[in-house]
Short mmCIF file of C-alpha atoms and ligand atoms in Angstrom, two decimals:
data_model
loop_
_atom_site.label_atom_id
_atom_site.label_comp_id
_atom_site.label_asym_id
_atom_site.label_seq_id
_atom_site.Cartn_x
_atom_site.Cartn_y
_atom_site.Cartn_z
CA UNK D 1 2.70 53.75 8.72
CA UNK D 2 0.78 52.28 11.58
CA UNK D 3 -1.88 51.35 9.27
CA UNK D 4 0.85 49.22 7.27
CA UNK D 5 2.14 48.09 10.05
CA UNK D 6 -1.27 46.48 10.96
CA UNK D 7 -1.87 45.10 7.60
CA UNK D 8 1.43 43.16 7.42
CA UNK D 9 0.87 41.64 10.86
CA UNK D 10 -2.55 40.18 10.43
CA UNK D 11 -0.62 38.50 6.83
CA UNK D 12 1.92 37.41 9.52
CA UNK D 13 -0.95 35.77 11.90
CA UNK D 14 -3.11 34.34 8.89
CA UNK D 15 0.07 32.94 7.45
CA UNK D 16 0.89 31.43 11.02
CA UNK D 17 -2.36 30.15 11.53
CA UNK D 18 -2.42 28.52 7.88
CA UNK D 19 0.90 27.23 8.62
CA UNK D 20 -0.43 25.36 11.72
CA UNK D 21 -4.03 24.37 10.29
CA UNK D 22 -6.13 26.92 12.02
CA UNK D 23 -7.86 27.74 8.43
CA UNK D 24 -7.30 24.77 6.60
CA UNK D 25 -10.80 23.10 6.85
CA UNK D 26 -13.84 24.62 7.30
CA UNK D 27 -16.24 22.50 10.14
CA UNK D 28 -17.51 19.96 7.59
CA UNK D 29 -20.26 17.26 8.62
CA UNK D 30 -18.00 14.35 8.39
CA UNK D 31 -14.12 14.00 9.39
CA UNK D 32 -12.32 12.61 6.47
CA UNK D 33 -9.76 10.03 6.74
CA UNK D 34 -7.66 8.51 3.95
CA UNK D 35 -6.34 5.22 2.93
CA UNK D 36 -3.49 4.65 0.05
CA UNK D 37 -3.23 0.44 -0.72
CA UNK D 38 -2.61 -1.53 -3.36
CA UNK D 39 -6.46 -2.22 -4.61
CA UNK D 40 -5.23 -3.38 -7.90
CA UNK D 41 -2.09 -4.94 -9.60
CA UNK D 42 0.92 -7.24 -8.25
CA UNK D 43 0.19 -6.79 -4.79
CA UNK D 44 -3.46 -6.25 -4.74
CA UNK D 45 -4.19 -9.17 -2.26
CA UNK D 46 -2.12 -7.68 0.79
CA UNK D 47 -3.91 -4.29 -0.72
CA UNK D 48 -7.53 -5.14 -0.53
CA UNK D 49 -7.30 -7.41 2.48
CA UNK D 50 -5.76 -4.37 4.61
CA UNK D 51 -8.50 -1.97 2.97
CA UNK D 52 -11.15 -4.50 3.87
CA UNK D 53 -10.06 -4.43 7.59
CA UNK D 54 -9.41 -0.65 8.04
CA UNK D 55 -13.35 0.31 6.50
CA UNK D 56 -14.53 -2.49 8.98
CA UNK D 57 -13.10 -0.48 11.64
CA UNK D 58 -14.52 2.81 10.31
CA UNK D 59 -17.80 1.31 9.58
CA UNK D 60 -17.91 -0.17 12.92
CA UNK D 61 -16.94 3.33 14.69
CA UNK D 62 -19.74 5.17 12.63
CA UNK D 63 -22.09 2.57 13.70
CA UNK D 64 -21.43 3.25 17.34
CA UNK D 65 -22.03 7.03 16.74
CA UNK D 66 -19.28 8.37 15.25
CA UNK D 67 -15.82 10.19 16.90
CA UNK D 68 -16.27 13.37 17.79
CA UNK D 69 -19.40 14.19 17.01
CA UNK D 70 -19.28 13.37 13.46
CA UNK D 71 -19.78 10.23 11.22
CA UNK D 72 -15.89 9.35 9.53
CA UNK D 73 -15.76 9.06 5.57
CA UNK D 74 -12.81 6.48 4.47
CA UNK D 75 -11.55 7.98 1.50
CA UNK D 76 -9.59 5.47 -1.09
CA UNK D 77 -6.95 5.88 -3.69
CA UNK D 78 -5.41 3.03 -5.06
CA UNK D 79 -1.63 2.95 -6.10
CA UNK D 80 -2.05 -0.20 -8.49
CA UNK D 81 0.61 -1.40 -6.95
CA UNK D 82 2.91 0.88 -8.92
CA UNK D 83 6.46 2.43 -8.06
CA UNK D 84 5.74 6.40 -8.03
CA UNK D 85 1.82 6.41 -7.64
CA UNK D 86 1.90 6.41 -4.19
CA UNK D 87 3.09 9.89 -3.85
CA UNK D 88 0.04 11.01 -6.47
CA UNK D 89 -2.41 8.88 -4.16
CA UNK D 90 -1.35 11.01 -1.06
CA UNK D 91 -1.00 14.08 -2.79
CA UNK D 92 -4.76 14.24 -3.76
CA UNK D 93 -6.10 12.85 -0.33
CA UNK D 94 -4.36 16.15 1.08
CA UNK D 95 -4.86 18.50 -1.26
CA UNK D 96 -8.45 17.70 -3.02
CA UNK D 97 -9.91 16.00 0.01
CA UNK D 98 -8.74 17.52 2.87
CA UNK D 99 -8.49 14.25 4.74
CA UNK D 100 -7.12 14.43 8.54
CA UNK D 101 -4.75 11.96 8.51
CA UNK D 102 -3.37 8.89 5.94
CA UNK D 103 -3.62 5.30 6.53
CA UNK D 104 -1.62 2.63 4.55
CA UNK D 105 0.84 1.40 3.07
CA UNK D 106 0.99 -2.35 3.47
CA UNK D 107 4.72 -2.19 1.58
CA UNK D 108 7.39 -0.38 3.09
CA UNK D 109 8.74 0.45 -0.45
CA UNK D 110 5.21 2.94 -1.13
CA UNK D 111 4.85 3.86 2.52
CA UNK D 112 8.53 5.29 2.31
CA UNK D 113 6.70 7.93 -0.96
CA UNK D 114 3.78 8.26 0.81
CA UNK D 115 5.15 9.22 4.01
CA UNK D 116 7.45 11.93 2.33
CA UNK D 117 4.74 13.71 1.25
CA UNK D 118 2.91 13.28 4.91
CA UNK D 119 5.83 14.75 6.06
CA UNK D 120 6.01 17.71 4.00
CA UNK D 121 2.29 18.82 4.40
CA UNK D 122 2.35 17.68 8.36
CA UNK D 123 -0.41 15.49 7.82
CA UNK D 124 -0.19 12.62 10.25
CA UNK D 125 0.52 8.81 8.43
CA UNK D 126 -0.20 5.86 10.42
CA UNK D 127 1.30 2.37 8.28
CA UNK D 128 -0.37 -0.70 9.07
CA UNK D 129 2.21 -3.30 8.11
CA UNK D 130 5.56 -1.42 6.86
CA UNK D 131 8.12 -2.60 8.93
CA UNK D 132 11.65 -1.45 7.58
CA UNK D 133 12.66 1.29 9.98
CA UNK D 134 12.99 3.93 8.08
CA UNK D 135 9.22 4.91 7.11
CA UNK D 136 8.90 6.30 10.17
CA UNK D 137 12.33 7.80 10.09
CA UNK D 138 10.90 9.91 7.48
CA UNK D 139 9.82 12.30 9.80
CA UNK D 140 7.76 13.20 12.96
CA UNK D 141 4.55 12.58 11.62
CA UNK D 142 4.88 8.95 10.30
CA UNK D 143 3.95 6.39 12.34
CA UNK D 144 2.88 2.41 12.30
CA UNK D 145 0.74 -0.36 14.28
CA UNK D 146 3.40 -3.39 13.55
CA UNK D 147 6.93 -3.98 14.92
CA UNK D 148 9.93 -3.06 12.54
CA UNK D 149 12.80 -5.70 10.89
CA UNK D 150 15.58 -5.34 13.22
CA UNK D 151 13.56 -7.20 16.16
CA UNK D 152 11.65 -9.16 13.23
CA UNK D 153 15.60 -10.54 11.84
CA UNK D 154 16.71 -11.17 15.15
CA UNK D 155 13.71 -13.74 15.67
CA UNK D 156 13.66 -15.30 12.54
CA UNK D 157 17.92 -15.91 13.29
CA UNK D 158 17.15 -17.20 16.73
CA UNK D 159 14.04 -19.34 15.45
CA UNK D 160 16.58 -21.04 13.03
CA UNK D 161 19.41 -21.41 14.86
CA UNK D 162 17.95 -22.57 17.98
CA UNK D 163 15.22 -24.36 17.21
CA UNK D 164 15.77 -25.47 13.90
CA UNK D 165 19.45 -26.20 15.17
CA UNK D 166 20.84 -24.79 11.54
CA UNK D 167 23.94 -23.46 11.78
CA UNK D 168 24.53 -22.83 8.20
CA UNK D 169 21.91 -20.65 6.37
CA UNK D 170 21.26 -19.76 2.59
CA UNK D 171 19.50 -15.91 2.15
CA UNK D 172 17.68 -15.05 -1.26
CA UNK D 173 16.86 -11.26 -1.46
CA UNK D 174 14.52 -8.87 -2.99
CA UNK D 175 17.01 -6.39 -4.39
CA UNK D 176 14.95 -3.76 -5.06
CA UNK D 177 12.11 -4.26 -1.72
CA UNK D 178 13.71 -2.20 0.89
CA UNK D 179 11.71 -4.40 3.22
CA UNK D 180 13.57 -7.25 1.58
CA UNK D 181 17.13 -5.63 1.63
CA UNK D 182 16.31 -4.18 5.28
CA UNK D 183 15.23 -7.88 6.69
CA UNK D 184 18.72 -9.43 5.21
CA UNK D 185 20.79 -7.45 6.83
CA UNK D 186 19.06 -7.39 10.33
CA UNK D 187 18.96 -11.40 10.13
CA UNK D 188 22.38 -11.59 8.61
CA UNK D 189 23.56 -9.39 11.84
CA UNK D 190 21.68 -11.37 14.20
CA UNK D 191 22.59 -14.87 12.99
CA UNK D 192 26.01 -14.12 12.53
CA UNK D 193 26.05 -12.96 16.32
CA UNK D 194 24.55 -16.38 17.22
CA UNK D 195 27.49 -18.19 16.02
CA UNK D 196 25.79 -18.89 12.49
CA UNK D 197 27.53 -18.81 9.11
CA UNK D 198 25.91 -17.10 5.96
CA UNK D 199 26.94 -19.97 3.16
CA UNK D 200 24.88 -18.38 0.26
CA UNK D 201 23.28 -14.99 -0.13
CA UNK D 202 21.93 -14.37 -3.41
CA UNK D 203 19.27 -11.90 -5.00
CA UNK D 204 16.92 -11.54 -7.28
CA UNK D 205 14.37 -8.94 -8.88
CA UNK D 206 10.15 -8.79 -8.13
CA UNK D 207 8.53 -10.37 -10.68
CA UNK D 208 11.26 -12.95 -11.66
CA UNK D 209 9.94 -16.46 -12.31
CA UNK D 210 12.78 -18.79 -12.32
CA UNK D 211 15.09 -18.94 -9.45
CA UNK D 212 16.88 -22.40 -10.81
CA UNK D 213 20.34 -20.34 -10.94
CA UNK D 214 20.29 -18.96 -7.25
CA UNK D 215 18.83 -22.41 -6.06
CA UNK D 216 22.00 -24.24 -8.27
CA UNK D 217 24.33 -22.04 -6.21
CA UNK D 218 22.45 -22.39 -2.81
CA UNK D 219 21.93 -26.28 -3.27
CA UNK D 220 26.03 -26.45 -3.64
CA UNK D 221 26.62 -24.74 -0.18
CA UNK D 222 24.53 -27.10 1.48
CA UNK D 223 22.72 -24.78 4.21
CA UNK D 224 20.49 -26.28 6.67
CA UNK D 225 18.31 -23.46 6.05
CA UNK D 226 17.21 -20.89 3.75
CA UNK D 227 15.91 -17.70 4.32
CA UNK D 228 13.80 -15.83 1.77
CA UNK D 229 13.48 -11.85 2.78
CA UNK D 230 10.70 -11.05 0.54
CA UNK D 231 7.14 -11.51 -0.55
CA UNK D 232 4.87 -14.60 -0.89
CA UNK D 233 4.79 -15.11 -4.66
CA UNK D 234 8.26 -15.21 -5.11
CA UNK D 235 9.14 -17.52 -1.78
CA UNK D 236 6.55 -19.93 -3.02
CA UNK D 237 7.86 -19.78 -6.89
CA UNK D 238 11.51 -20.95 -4.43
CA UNK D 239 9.89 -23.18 -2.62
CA UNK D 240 8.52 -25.41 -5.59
CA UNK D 241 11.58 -25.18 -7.35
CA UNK D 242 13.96 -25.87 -4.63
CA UNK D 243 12.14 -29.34 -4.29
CA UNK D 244 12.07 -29.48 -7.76
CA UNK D 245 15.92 -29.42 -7.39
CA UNK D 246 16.06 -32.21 -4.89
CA UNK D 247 16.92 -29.43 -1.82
CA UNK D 248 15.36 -30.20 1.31
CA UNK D 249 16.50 -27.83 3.77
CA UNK D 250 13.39 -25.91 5.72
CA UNK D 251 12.72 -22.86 3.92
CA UNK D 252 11.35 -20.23 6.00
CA UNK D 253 10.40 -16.26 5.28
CA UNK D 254 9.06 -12.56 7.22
CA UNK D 255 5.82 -10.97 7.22
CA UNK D 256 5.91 -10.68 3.80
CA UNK D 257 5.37 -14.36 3.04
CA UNK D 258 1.98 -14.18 5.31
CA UNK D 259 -0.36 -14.33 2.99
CA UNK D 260 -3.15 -17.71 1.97
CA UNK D 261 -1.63 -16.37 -1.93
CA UNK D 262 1.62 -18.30 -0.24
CA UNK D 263 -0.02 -21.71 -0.12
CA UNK D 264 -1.94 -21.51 -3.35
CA UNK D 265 1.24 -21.11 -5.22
CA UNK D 266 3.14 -22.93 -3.13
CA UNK D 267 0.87 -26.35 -2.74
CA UNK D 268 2.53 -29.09 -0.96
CA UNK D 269 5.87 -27.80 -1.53
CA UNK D 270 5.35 -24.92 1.20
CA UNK D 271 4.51 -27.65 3.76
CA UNK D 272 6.96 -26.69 6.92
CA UNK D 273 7.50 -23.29 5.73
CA UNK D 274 7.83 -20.97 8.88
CA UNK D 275 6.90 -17.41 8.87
CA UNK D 276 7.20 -14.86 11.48
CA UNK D 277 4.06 -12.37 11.49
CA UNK D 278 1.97 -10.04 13.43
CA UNK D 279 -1.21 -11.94 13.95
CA UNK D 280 -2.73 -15.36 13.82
CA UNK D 281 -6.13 -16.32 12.89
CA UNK D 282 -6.04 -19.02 16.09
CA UNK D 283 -5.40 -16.36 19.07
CA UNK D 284 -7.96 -16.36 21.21
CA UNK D 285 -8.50 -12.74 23.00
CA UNK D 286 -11.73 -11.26 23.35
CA UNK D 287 -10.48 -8.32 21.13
CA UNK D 288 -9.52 -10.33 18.25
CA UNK D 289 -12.41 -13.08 18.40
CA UNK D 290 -14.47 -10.13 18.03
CA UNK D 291 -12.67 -8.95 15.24
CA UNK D 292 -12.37 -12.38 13.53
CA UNK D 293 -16.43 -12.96 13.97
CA UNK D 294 -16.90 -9.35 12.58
CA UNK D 295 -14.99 -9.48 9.63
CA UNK D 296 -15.86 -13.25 8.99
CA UNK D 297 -19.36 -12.22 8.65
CA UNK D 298 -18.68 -9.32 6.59
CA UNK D 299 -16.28 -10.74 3.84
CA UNK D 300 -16.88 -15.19 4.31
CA UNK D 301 -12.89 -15.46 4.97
CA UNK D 302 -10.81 -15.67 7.71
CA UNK D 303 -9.02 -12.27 8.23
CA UNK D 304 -5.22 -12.33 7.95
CA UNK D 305 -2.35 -10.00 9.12
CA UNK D 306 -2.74 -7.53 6.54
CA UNK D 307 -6.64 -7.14 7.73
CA UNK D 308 -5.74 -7.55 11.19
CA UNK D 309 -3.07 -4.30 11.23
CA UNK D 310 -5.62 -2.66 8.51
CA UNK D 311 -7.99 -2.84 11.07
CA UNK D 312 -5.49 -1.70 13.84
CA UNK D 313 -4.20 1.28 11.98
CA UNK D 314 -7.93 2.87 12.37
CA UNK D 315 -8.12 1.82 15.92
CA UNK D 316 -5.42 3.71 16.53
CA UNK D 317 -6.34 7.01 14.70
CA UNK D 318 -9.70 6.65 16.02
CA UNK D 319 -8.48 6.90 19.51
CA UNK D 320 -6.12 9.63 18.88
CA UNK D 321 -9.08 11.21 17.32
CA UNK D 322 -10.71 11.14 20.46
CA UNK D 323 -8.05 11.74 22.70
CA UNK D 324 -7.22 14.58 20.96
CA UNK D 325 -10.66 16.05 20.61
CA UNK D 326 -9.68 17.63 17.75
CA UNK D 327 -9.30 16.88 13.80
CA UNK D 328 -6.17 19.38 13.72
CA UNK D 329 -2.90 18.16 12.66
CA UNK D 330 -1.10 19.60 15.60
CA UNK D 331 -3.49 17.91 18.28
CA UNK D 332 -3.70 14.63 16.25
CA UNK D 333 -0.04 14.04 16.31
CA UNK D 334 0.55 14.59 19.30
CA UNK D 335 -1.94 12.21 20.48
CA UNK D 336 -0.45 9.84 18.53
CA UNK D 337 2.74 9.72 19.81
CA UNK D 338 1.00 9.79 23.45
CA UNK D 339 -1.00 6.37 22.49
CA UNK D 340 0.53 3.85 25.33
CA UNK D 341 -1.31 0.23 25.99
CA UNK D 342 -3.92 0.36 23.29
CA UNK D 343 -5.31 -2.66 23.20
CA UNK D 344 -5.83 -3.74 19.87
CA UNK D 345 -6.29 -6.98 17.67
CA UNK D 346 -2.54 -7.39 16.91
CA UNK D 347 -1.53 -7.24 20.37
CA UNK D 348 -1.05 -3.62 23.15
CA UNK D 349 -0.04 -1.23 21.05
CA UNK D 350 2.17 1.72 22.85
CA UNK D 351 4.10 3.82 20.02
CA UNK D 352 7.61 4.69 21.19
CA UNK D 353 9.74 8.02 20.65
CA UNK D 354 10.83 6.64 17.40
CA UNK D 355 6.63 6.33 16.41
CA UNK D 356 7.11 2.51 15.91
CA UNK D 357 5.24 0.20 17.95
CA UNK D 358 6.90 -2.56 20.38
CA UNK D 359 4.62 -5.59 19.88
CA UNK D 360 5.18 -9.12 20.12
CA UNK D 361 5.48 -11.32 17.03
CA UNK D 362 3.76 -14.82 16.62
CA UNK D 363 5.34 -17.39 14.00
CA UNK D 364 3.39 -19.48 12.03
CA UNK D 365 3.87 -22.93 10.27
CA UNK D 366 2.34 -23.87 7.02
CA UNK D 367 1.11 -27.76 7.62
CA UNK D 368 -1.93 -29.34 5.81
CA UNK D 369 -2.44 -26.27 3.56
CA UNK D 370 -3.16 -23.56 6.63
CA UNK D 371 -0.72 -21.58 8.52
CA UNK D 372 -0.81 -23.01 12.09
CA UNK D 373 -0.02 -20.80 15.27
CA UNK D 374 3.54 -22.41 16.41
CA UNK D 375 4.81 -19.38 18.98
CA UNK D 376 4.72 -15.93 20.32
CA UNK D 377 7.95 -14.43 20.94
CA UNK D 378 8.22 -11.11 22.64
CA UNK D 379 10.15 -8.11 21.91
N1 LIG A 1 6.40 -5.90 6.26
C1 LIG A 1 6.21 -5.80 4.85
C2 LIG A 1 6.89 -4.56 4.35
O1 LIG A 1 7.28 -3.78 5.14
C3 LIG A 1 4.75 -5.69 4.61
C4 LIG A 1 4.21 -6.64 3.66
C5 LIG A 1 3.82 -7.87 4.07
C6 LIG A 1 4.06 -6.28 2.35
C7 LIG A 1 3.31 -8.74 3.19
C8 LIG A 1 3.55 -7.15 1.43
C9 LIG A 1 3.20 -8.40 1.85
O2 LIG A 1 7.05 -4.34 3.20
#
């Protein structure tokens, strides 16, 4: 009796200590931590540029001696851009590889998969760039460097109706991008609340190629601007063809038209196009001249938001790393959540009880072919 007694409580401890990660890795020579992006298909640009800026950061770490004691190993899957890969991606960096912690995704669409399987095996997620609000709604271990939509809307409304002075304002949406569908409705709200009247809001699908139907309808309710919620292939396919069509209200878009891929669709017909964004290649601070020289060297380009936050997203895990002094889950999330005035290339970063970081926002203006620094605005 005693004897089973014994037996069934050590299952009971070895099943609580599995449960909390006690016996889940074995000391291993390096810490692994993984990355899920979008290395190849439609997005791959916003993919590889935010995997080019997160190694930098664990290359640079491992150059200064490592975090904890041990060098880091940045382990890569790549979702090819596909709906439902993401969840395979982060299934096999927790599973087969044992990583520590995830880092990605750029789109909030695939961070929303990857983060529900985060979730479910408590491995901390930290999303450079995601910023509809509920990826990190998903659950207590899902975080993010960048601010989220409902502060990103409210700017982009105020930026139009104050200092574009439009009152009236056309919206074309992504219908099936959450981020898309999110950032609608939080500028809708917003520039409703200003006094501003919605005259069009149309949709249409990723991937379409002619937006001549929408623009018909949009050019007849004469707005004196127009809003496009989603990413930069599509709002620079609108832009050309809303010339095309003789409309010449300013055109302006979110962090998802932030990318150079905007102005070499675009050309001159995305001159004047604002976009509201986490990071400009013009700020000055030591932290991000440092980062701009770094990666300059390292890739020949400029680095852009996606790099900037990919970058950021390490910073941040490599802190709580070391704040934590441990490569448990338990420890590691909670050091998370504790990270307040990190100073990182996209601005302080202190994550809030909702694990979404209050940052401020810059917005940018495409003139002569680059995107120019225009403002900061602050949360
Ligand atoms: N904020 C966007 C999102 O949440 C991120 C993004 C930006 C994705 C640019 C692609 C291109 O989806």
């Amino acid at each position: 009796m005693l004897v089973r007694m014994r037996h069934t409580f050590r299952w009971i401890l070895t099943g609580l200590a599995l449960a909390t990660g006690l016996l889940v890795s074995p000391a291993s020579a390096v810490i692994r931590v993984g990355e899920y992006a979008s290395l190849t298909g439609k997005e791959a640009a916003f993919g590889q540029s935010s995997h080019k800026g997160t190694q930098l950061a664990i290359d640079e770490a491992n150059a200064a001696g490592g975090v904890l004691g041990q060098q880091l190993e940045l382990v890569v899957e790549d979702n090819q851009s596909k709906p439902g890969e993401s969840v395979t991606a982060v299934k096999k960096l927790i599973a087969r590889d044992r990583v520590v912690a995830v880092l990605g995704e750029v789109a909030s669409g695939r961070s929303l998969e990857g983060a529900s399987v985060c979730q479910a095996f408590k491995i901390p997620m930290v999303s450079p760039f995601s910023t509809n609000p509920k990826v990190t709604q998903m659950g207590d271990h899902i975080f993010r460097v960048c601010f989220i939509d409902p502060f990103q809307g409210s700017l982009l409304a105020r930026f139009a109706k104050e200092k574009l002075k439009a009152g009236r304002a056309a919206v074309l949406t992504s219908s099936q991008a959450p981020y898309s569908v999110g950032l609608t409705k939080f500028f809708t709200e917003a520039y409703t609340g200003l006094g501003g009247t919605i005259v069009a809001d149309l949709k249409y699908a990723e991937g379409d190629k002619d937006f001549k139907a929408q623009l018909t309808s949009i050019k007849a309710s004469k707005p004196e601007v127009i809003i496009v919620t989603g990413y930069y292939t599509e709002a620079a396919l609108i832009c050309r063809q809303a010339r095309q069509l003789g409309i010449e209200a300013p055109i302006m878009g979110g962090d998802g038209c932030d990318a150079p891929e905007l102005i070499q669709i675009g050309g001159k017909d995305v001159e004047g196009f604002h976009v509201s964004t986490h990071f400009s290649a013009e700020n000055k601070s030591p932290r991000a001249l440092a980062f701009i020289q770094a990666f300059q060297k390292r890739h020949g380009v400029e680095p852009d938001a996606s790099a900037a936050l990919g970058y950021d997203s390490a910073l941040v895990l490599i802190d709580a790393l070391r704040r934590a002094n441990s490569t448990q889950a338990p420890a590691l999330r909670e050091a998370l959540a504790n990270t307040r005035d990190f100073e990182a290339v996209t601005g302080s970063i202190t994550i809030d009880a909702q694990r979404n970081a209050r940052k401020p926002a810059v917005i940018l203006k495409v003139s002569e072919g680059r995107l120019r620094f225009v403002e900061t605005v602050n949360p």
